Amino acid sequence: MSDKHIVSGFDRDLAAIETSVAQIGAMARDALRDAITACLERDRDLAAQVKTGDHALDRLEADTRLATIKLIALRAPSAVDLRFVLAVLEICAHLERCGDYAKNIAKRSTELGPHAQLAGTDRALLRMSQSVGQMLGDALAAFLDRDVDKARAVIASDLETDHSYNSLFRGLLTYMMEDPRNITAGMHLHFVAKHLERIGDRATGIAEQVIYLVTGELPDDDRPKADLTTPPAPSAG
Amino acid sequence: MSDKHIVSGFDRDLAAIETSVAQIGAMARDALRDAITACLERDRDLAAQVKTGDHALDRLEADTRLATIKLIALRAPSAVDLRFVLAVLEICAHLERCGDYAKNIAKRSTELGPHAQLAGTDRALLRMSQSVGQMLGDALAAFLDRDVDKARAVIASDLETDHSYNSLFRGLLTYMMEDPRNITAGMHLHFVAKHLERIGDRATGIAEQVIYLVTGELPDDDRPKADLTTPPAPSAG
């Protein structure tokens, strides 16, 4: 019982969902950009904006997820359309987590407020933030363009993100060991680095969904990980 | 067109999904219990078991999520049944995250290996771990029993978890400030404490889904948070 009217209604629903995903993605990228600024510049007002923005992101994501589920119930999609709705659900979840990580990064601006900046690591954090922001943008572009090559490139770049994290981890340790007054700031910045690394993982997860969407197969789950934050040998007191 | 045969088939599908959720929940609780043991006792073999177990948890969760989506497509549930499948999807996501946190806790056993134990915080971490494990168990029991009161109790106990986290954060800072040789271990244990706090948040999220499932309303999103890891005033060199 093919009915052009029904198919085009379904297509409109799918297009609307895709637009929402793009919108949530843009919100997540903006949140990340503002969050790292708020954190490194100890800007509490900007941090408050990120928090408010995250509420909006969460609401849009919940609405989109619900609309997708309802579409499944209404249209009982199969094959490519089913893969699309499944991928959308996964991508939405990844983006919601990215928003949360950004909010947590911004929140640290308050805890870091009284502390001097650890200039070397601030630069490294900013670079890492720009890098994972780029991964996120590329993953979303890959989704909108159904671009498997771009998705694979995002997945490959996650190894570099892990290396940046390891590097930051070690750098922060040296600041903390040099001077106990750096320990608290070092702690919070460690968490920021970890959140950035997790955003990179999420961008990678989105890219994997793109590959699933286009090819019907998830890429091999065991992608190389390089979180080698093993401790240096303790120095004598 | 009511057909007892179709309804009972649907009921069987729902029951199977519920059983899977209970199973995933049990796996998450076991993972947490083994992970904190592996971490505090520096037991790499147990940590490896937790990692393997997490693969199994992820697979069962993905299968359950897919079965739930297919059920939505096939049966187009409405009202309470739709709330059930929506709640299941959320609960599965929370449990998958709990499994990941447990795996990360276990992994730290490797990084902590060479380091002396920080005895005071080890005890506090173990207590916190048992406490969030209890929250997780209670949230799952609330789901299986559709018990709103039990769910509310879990949500209320999350504040205590946040206090435990703050306390551990400060305790670890003192160890790190006392002796630079404690810094690396302190860092890793900080992450462990944070992962435990996040498991508590996830248990709370599951409890919120129970309330949604039974009442049709999510509880007020702004539950009291007490992550007050503000830095102590820096001491003079």
Tab-separated table of N, CA and C in Angstrom, chain A residues 55 58 65-66 69-70 72-77 82 85-86 89-90 96-97 100-101 104 107-108 110-115 165 169 173 176-181 183-184 186-188 190-191 194-195 198 202 212 221-222 227-232 234-237, chain B residues 55 58 65-66 69-70 72-77 82 85-86 89-90 96-97 100-101 104 107-108 110-112 114-115 165 169 173 176-181 183-184 186-188 190-191 194-195 198 202 212 221-222 225 227-232 234-237:
chain	number	residue	atom	x	y	z
A	55	HIS	N	20.558	23.463	29.721
A	55	HIS	CA	19.152	23.105	29.949
A	55	HIS	C	18.410	23.064	28.625
A	58	ASP	N	19.449	20.042	26.636
A	58	ASP	CA	18.821	18.828	27.158
A	58	ASP	C	17.361	18.736	26.736
A	65	ARG	N	14.502	13.043	20.860
A	65	ARG	CA	14.507	11.615	21.127
A	65	ARG	C	13.064	11.087	21.177
A	66	LEU	N	12.193	11.860	21.824
A	66	LEU	CA	10.786	11.444	21.925
A	66	LEU	C	10.133	11.435	20.546
A	69	ILE	N	11.218	8.344	18.729
A	69	ILE	CA	10.541	7.138	19.227
A	69	ILE	C	9.109	7.098	18.697
A	70	LYS	N	8.451	8.225	18.738
A	70	LYS	CA	7.063	8.270	18.259
A	70	LYS	C	7.002	7.949	16.778
A	72	ILE	N	9.019	5.995	15.229
A	72	ILE	CA	9.198	4.548	15.124
A	72	ILE	C	7.862	3.855	15.370
A	73	ALA	N	7.157	4.308	16.394
A	73	ALA	CA	5.873	3.689	16.717
A	73	ALA	C	4.854	3.908	15.599
A	74	LEU	N	4.907	5.100	15.018
A	74	LEU	CA	3.891	5.456	14.026
A	74	LEU	C	4.165	4.827	12.666
A	75	ARG	N	5.446	4.856	12.261
A	75	ARG	CA	5.785	4.490	10.886
A	75	ARG	C	6.409	3.104	10.746
A	76	ALA	N	6.830	2.515	11.879
A	76	ALA	CA	7.483	1.204	11.834
A	76	ALA	C	8.515	1.127	10.708
A	77	PRO	N	9.524	1.999	10.768
A	77	PRO	CA	10.503	2.025	9.676
A	77	PRO	C	11.307	0.734	9.619
A	82	LEU	N	15.202	2.636	9.453
A	82	LEU	CA	15.354	2.170	10.834
A	82	LEU	C	16.760	2.479	11.328
A	85	VAL	N	16.895	6.143	12.329
A	85	VAL	CA	16.341	6.507	13.638
A	85	VAL	C	17.186	5.943	14.773
A	86	LEU	N	17.734	4.753	14.583
A	86	LEU	CA	18.619	4.194	15.614
A	86	LEU	C	19.870	5.044	15.771
A	89	LEU	N	19.130	8.267	17.623
A	89	LEU	CA	19.015	8.088	19.075
A	89	LEU	C	20.392	8.039	19.721
A	90	GLU	N	21.313	7.323	19.097
A	90	GLU	CA	22.673	7.239	19.639
A	90	GLU	C	23.368	8.590	19.584
A	96	GLU	N	24.139	14.940	24.060
A	96	GLU	CA	23.701	15.332	25.402
A	96	GLU	C	24.848	15.211	26.391
A	97	ARG	N	25.645	14.160	26.263
A	97	ARG	CA	26.808	13.997	27.124
A	97	ARG	C	27.836	15.103	26.865
A	100	ASP	N	26.849	18.083	28.686
A	100	ASP	CA	27.130	17.924	30.114
A	100	ASP	C	28.600	18.150	30.427
A	101	TYR	N	29.481	17.583	29.597
A	101	TYR	CA	30.909	17.770	29.825
A	101	TYR	C	31.261	19.254	29.727
A	104	ASN	N	30.224	21.017	32.819
A	104	ASN	CA	31.139	20.724	33.930
A	104	ASN	C	32.447	21.480	33.788
A	107	LYS	N	31.762	24.980	34.854
A	107	LYS	CA	31.548	25.070	36.302
A	107	LYS	C	32.872	25.208	37.045
A	108	ARG	N	33.901	24.635	36.476
A	108	ARG	CA	35.193	24.658	37.143
A	108	ARG	C	35.756	26.071	37.212
A	110	THR	N	34.456	28.477	38.594
A	110	THR	CA	34.221	28.929	39.973
A	110	THR	C	35.303	28.384	40.909
A	111	GLU	N	35.540	27.076	40.793
A	111	GLU	CA	36.539	26.470	41.682
A	111	GLU	C	37.935	27.006	41.408
A	112	LEU	N	38.209	27.333	40.161
A	112	LEU	CA	39.557	27.799	39.805
A	112	LEU	C	39.762	29.276	40.116
A	113	GLY	N	38.662	29.986	40.364
A	113	GLY	CA	38.692	31.437	40.496
A	113	GLY	C	39.867	32.005	41.268
A	114	PRO	N	40.072	31.542	42.490
A	114	PRO	CA	41.133	32.142	43.303
A	114	PRO	C	42.546	31.749	42.879
A	115	HIS	N	42.667	30.833	41.943
A	115	HIS	CA	43.986	30.257	41.676
A	115	HIS	C	44.668	30.884	40.474
A	165	TYR	N	45.725	14.190	25.955
A	165	TYR	CA	45.297	14.025	27.339
A	165	TYR	C	46.448	13.526	28.210
A	169	PHE	N	48.024	15.442	31.367
A	169	PHE	CA	48.050	14.770	32.671
A	169	PHE	C	49.430	14.908	33.295
A	173	LEU	N	50.764	17.184	36.524
A	173	LEU	CA	51.447	16.554	37.649
A	173	LEU	C	52.706	17.344	38.036
A	176	MET	N	51.861	20.338	40.020
A	176	MET	CA	51.376	19.979	41.351
A	176	MET	C	52.515	19.546	42.251
A	177	MET	N	53.497	18.871	41.642
A	177	MET	CA	54.622	18.398	42.452
A	177	MET	C	55.566	19.538	42.809
A	178	GLU	N	55.676	20.512	41.903
A	178	GLU	CA	56.554	21.675	42.148
A	178	GLU	C	56.120	22.466	43.353
A	179	ASP	N	54.807	22.641	43.508
A	179	ASP	CA	54.291	23.577	44.507
A	179	ASP	C	52.906	23.120	44.965
A	180	PRO	N	52.787	22.807	46.270
A	180	PRO	CA	51.491	22.329	46.773
A	180	PRO	C	50.357	23.328	46.517
A	181	ARG	N	50.700	24.609	46.348
A	181	ARG	CA	49.648	25.596	46.098
A	181	ARG	C	49.001	25.392	44.723
A	183	ILE	N	48.127	22.387	43.689
A	183	ILE	CA	47.458	21.075	43.662
A	183	ILE	C	45.969	21.181	43.357
A	184	THR	N	45.282	22.080	44.028
A	184	THR	CA	43.835	22.174	43.809
A	184	THR	C	43.515	22.565	42.369
A	186	GLY	N	45.425	22.165	39.853
A	186	GLY	CA	45.835	21.028	39.031
A	186	GLY	C	44.761	19.954	38.975
A	187	MET	N	44.161	19.694	40.139
A	187	MET	CA	43.067	18.720	40.214
A	187	MET	C	41.927	19.087	39.267
A	188	HIS	N	41.482	20.331	39.378
A	188	HIS	CA	40.331	20.750	38.560
A	188	HIS	C	40.674	20.729	37.075
A	190	HIS	N	42.792	18.826	35.685
A	190	HIS	CA	42.823	17.416	35.290
A	190	HIS	C	41.445	16.969	34.836
A	191	PHE	N	40.446	17.345	35.628
A	191	PHE	CA	39.085	16.971	35.267
A	191	PHE	C	38.686	17.608	33.939
A	194	LYS	N	40.133	15.623	31.244
A	194	LYS	CA	39.408	14.365	31.111
A	194	LYS	C	38.079	14.585	30.395
A	195	HIS	N	37.389	15.661	30.734
A	195	HIS	CA	36.120	15.961	30.063
A	195	HIS	C	36.350	16.194	28.573
A	198	ARG	N	36.821	12.996	26.876
A	198	ARG	CA	35.546	12.289	26.732
A	198	ARG	C	34.700	12.888	25.601
A	202	ARG	N	33.127	10.974	22.407
A	202	ARG	CA	31.752	11.106	21.946
A	202	ARG	C	31.684	11.478	20.472
A	212	TYR	N	27.737	3.247	10.609
A	212	TYR	CA	26.639	2.287	10.749
A	212	TYR	C	25.468	2.676	9.842
A	221	ASP	N	34.818	-2.409	17.268
A	221	ASP	CA	34.711	-1.712	18.550
A	221	ASP	C	36.042	-1.429	19.209
A	222	ASP	N	37.054	-2.237	18.854
A	222	ASP	CA	38.326	-2.101	19.572
A	222	ASP	C	39.261	-1.127	18.882
A	227	ASP	N	45.151	5.885	26.514
A	227	ASP	CA	45.097	6.562	27.812
A	227	ASP	C	46.139	5.913	28.703
A	228	LEU	N	47.368	6.442	28.622
A	228	LEU	CA	48.491	5.806	29.295
A	228	LEU	C	48.928	6.646	30.475
A	229	THR	N	47.955	7.032	31.291
A	229	THR	CA	48.320	7.920	32.400
A	229	THR	C	48.939	7.129	33.533
A	230	THR	N	49.993	6.352	33.186
A	230	THR	CA	50.702	5.606	34.234
A	230	THR	C	51.591	6.573	34.993
A	231	PRO	N	51.780	6.325	36.251
A	231	PRO	CA	52.513	7.272	37.068
A	231	PRO	C	54.005	7.244	36.779
A	232	PRO	N	54.658	8.393	36.825
A	232	PRO	CA	56.116	8.387	36.789
A	232	PRO	C	56.637	7.782	38.094
A	234	PRO	N	58.027	7.504	41.573
A	234	PRO	CA	58.009	8.537	42.626
A	234	PRO	C	59.428	9.003	42.945
A	235	SER	N	59.597	10.301	43.124
A	235	SER	CA	60.941	10.801	43.426
A	235	SER	C	61.152	10.767	44.930
A	236	ALA	N	62.434	10.680	45.324
A	236	ALA	CA	62.740	10.659	46.766
A	236	ALA	C	62.342	11.991	47.379
A	237	GLY	N	61.824	11.966	48.612
A	237	GLY	CA	61.315	13.163	49.317
A	237	GLY	C	62.306	14.294	49.230
B	55	HIS	N	32.243	-5.718	28.526
B	55	HIS	CA	31.896	-6.027	27.125
B	55	HIS	C	30.565	-6.767	27.084
B	58	ASP	N	27.745	-4.390	27.881
B	58	ASP	CA	27.444	-3.521	26.737
B	58	ASP	C	26.663	-4.268	25.668
B	65	ARG	N	18.274	-2.765	24.069
B	65	ARG	CA	17.837	-1.498	23.502
B	65	ARG	C	17.243	-1.734	22.109
B	66	LEU	N	17.911	-2.569	21.329
B	66	LEU	CA	17.428	-2.868	19.980
B	66	LEU	C	16.089	-3.607	20.033
B	69	ILE	N	13.396	-1.111	20.773
B	69	ILE	CA	13.076	-0.281	19.603
B	69	ILE	C	12.229	-1.084	18.622
B	70	LYS	N	12.620	-2.332	18.408
B	70	LYS	CA	11.874	-3.168	17.462
B	70	LYS	C	10.449	-3.402	17.959
B	72	ILE	N	8.770	-1.299	19.737
B	72	ILE	CA	8.041	-0.062	19.464
B	72	ILE	C	7.565	-0.049	18.023
B	73	ALA	N	8.450	-0.434	17.111
B	73	ALA	CA	8.098	-0.433	15.692
B	73	ALA	C	6.998	-1.454	15.409
B	74	LEU	N	7.093	-2.581	16.085
B	74	LEU	CA	6.163	-3.678	15.792
B	74	LEU	C	4.797	-3.455	16.430
B	75	ARG	N	4.798	-3.013	17.673
B	75	ARG	CA	3.554	-2.985	18.457
B	75	ARG	C	2.943	-1.596	18.598
B	76	ALA	N	3.746	-0.542	18.260
B	76	ALA	CA	3.257	0.832	18.417
B	76	ALA	C	2.541	1.017	19.765
B	77	PRO	N	3.248	0.793	20.851
B	77	PRO	CA	2.598	0.891	22.160
B	77	PRO	C	2.160	2.316	22.451
B	82	LEU	N	3.964	2.565	26.386
B	82	LEU	CA	4.946	3.457	25.764
B	82	LEU	C	5.866	4.029	26.828
B	85	VAL	N	8.481	1.385	27.663
B	85	VAL	CA	9.603	1.227	26.742
B	85	VAL	C	10.520	2.447	26.774
B	86	LEU	N	9.943	3.638	26.935
B	86	LEU	CA	10.779	4.834	27.042
B	86	LEU	C	11.643	4.768	28.303
B	89	LEU	N	14.527	2.347	27.883
B	89	LEU	CA	15.637	2.890	27.089
B	89	LEU	C	16.527	3.789	27.942
B	90	GLU	N	15.905	4.618	28.755
B	90	GLU	CA	16.689	5.493	29.628
B	90	GLU	C	17.453	4.688	30.675
B	96	GLU	N	24.415	1.239	31.346
B	96	GLU	CA	25.609	1.121	30.512
B	96	GLU	C	26.690	2.080	30.997
B	97	ARG	N	26.296	3.280	31.399
B	97	ARG	CA	27.255	4.233	31.947
B	97	ARG	C	27.828	3.725	33.267
B	100	ASP	N	30.499	1.379	32.570
B	100	ASP	CA	31.705	2.081	32.124
B	100	ASP	C	32.471	2.689	33.293
B	101	TYR	N	31.738	3.312	34.218
B	101	TYR	CA	32.391	3.901	35.380
B	101	TYR	C	33.098	2.811	36.184
B	104	ASN	N	36.254	1.843	34.497
B	104	ASN	CA	37.288	2.857	34.683
B	104	ASN	C	37.885	2.812	36.090
B	107	LYS	N	40.235	-0.063	36.132
B	107	LYS	CA	41.442	0.208	35.347
B	107	LYS	C	42.484	0.952	36.160
B	108	ARG	N	42.019	1.736	37.112
B	108	ARG	CA	42.947	2.537	37.911
B	108	ARG	C	43.813	1.654	38.801
B	110	THR	N	45.766	-0.511	37.847
B	110	THR	CA	47.061	-0.563	37.185
B	110	THR	C	47.890	0.679	37.498
B	111	GLU	N	47.244	1.851	37.333
B	111	GLU	CA	47.971	3.094	37.588
B	111	GLU	C	48.372	3.229	39.054
B	112	LEU	N	47.547	2.704	39.938
B	112	LEU	CA	47.810	2.846	41.374
B	112	LEU	C	48.817	1.815	41.883
B	114	PRO	N	51.983	0.832	41.814
B	114	PRO	CA	53.226	1.099	42.540
B	114	PRO	C	53.045	1.955	43.797
B	115	HIS	N	51.890	2.500	44.005
B	115	HIS	CA	51.720	3.508	45.041
B	115	HIS	C	51.193	2.928	46.345
B	165	TYR	N	31.390	12.664	48.406
B	165	TYR	CA	32.368	13.027	47.377
B	165	TYR	C	33.169	14.255	47.803
B	169	PHE	N	37.145	14.412	48.340
B	169	PHE	CA	37.932	15.392	47.575
B	169	PHE	C	38.888	16.128	48.509
B	173	LEU	N	43.032	15.884	48.900
B	173	LEU	CA	43.867	17.076	48.768
B	173	LEU	C	44.900	17.142	49.901
B	176	MET	N	47.751	14.878	49.264
B	176	MET	CA	48.568	15.360	48.154
B	176	MET	C	49.430	16.544	48.585
B	177	MET	N	48.871	17.376	49.467
B	177	MET	CA	49.631	18.549	49.901
B	177	MET	C	50.711	18.170	50.900
B	178	GLU	N	50.445	17.141	51.687
B	178	GLU	CA	51.422	16.681	52.684
B	178	GLU	C	52.703	16.192	52.037
B	179	ASP	N	52.557	15.473	50.927
B	179	ASP	CA	53.698	14.761	50.348
B	179	ASP	C	53.507	14.623	48.835
B	180	PRO	N	54.431	15.233	48.063
B	180	PRO	CA	54.284	15.163	46.606
B	180	PRO	C	54.239	13.729	46.070
B	181	ARG	N	54.785	12.778	46.830
B	181	ARG	CA	54.758	11.389	46.372
B	181	ARG	C	53.330	10.826	46.372
B	183	ILE	N	50.815	12.574	45.149
B	183	ILE	CA	50.002	13.324	44.185
B	183	ILE	C	49.391	12.437	43.108
B	184	THR	N	50.199	11.588	42.525
B	184	THR	CA	49.672	10.758	41.432
B	184	THR	C	48.562	9.831	41.926
B	186	GLY	N	46.768	10.284	44.520
B	186	GLY	CA	45.643	11.158	44.867
B	186	GLY	C	44.809	11.524	43.653
B	187	MET	N	45.501	11.810	42.550
B	187	MET	CA	44.816	12.118	41.285
B	187	MET	C	43.889	10.986	40.877
B	188	HIS	N	44.451	9.783	40.843
B	188	HIS	CA	43.657	8.644	40.380
B	188	HIS	C	42.483	8.357	41.309
B	190	HIS	N	40.986	10.487	43.107
B	190	HIS	CA	39.993	11.536	42.863
B	190	HIS	C	39.033	11.108	41.763
B	191	PHE	N	39.618	10.581	40.689
B	191	PHE	CA	38.765	10.126	39.585
B	191	PHE	C	37.844	9.002	40.040
B	194	LYS	N	35.039	10.481	41.825
B	194	LYS	CA	34.133	11.134	40.874
B	194	LYS	C	33.281	10.097	40.144
B	195	HIS	N	33.888	8.993	39.760
B	195	HIS	CA	33.121	7.938	39.089
B	195	HIS	C	32.035	7.390	40.011
B	198	ARG	N	29.223	9.724	40.139
B	198	ARG	CA	28.435	9.658	38.910
B	198	ARG	C	27.544	8.408	38.892
B	202	ARG	N	23.539	8.235	38.377
B	202	ARG	CA	22.852	7.329	37.458
B	202	ARG	C	21.767	6.537	38.168
B	212	TYR	N	8.556	8.374	36.611
B	212	TYR	CA	7.926	8.681	35.317
B	212	TYR	C	7.039	7.528	34.858
B	221	ASP	N	13.397	18.440	37.847
B	221	ASP	CA	14.766	18.215	37.406
B	221	ASP	C	15.807	18.813	38.339
B	222	ASP	N	15.412	19.854	39.078
B	222	ASP	CA	16.419	20.562	39.867
B	222	ASP	C	16.540	19.996	41.263
B	225	LYS	N	21.870	19.689	44.515
B	225	LYS	CA	23.197	19.158	44.275
B	225	LYS	C	24.122	19.737	45.324
B	227	ASP	N	27.780	19.387	45.068
B	227	ASP	CA	29.173	19.212	44.663
B	227	ASP	C	29.898	20.524	44.940
B	228	LEU	N	30.400	20.632	46.162
B	228	LEU	CA	30.959	21.910	46.600
B	228	LEU	C	32.463	21.796	46.712
B	229	THR	N	33.077	21.272	45.670
B	229	THR	CA	34.519	21.061	45.768
B	229	THR	C	35.260	22.362	45.527
B	230	THR	N	34.875	23.386	46.339
B	230	THR	CA	35.597	24.656	46.239
B	230	THR	C	36.940	24.506	46.933
B	231	PRO	N	37.928	25.180	46.428
B	231	PRO	CA	39.259	24.989	46.978
B	231	PRO	C	39.400	25.646	48.350
B	232	PRO	N	40.168	25.037	49.231
B	232	PRO	CA	40.509	25.731	50.480
B	232	PRO	C	41.438	26.901	50.152
B	234	PRO	N	44.557	28.931	49.655
B	234	PRO	CA	45.920	28.420	49.485
B	234	PRO	C	46.787	28.810	50.684
B	235	SER	N	47.606	27.868	51.142
B	235	SER	CA	48.447	28.175	52.297
B	235	SER	C	49.760	28.777	51.814
B	236	ALA	N	50.402	29.540	52.693
B	236	ALA	CA	51.684	30.156	52.324
B	236	ALA	C	52.729	29.062	52.156
B	237	GLY	N	53.658	29.227	51.225
B	237	GLY	CA	54.703	28.228	50.884
B	237	GLY	C	55.292	27.598	52.113
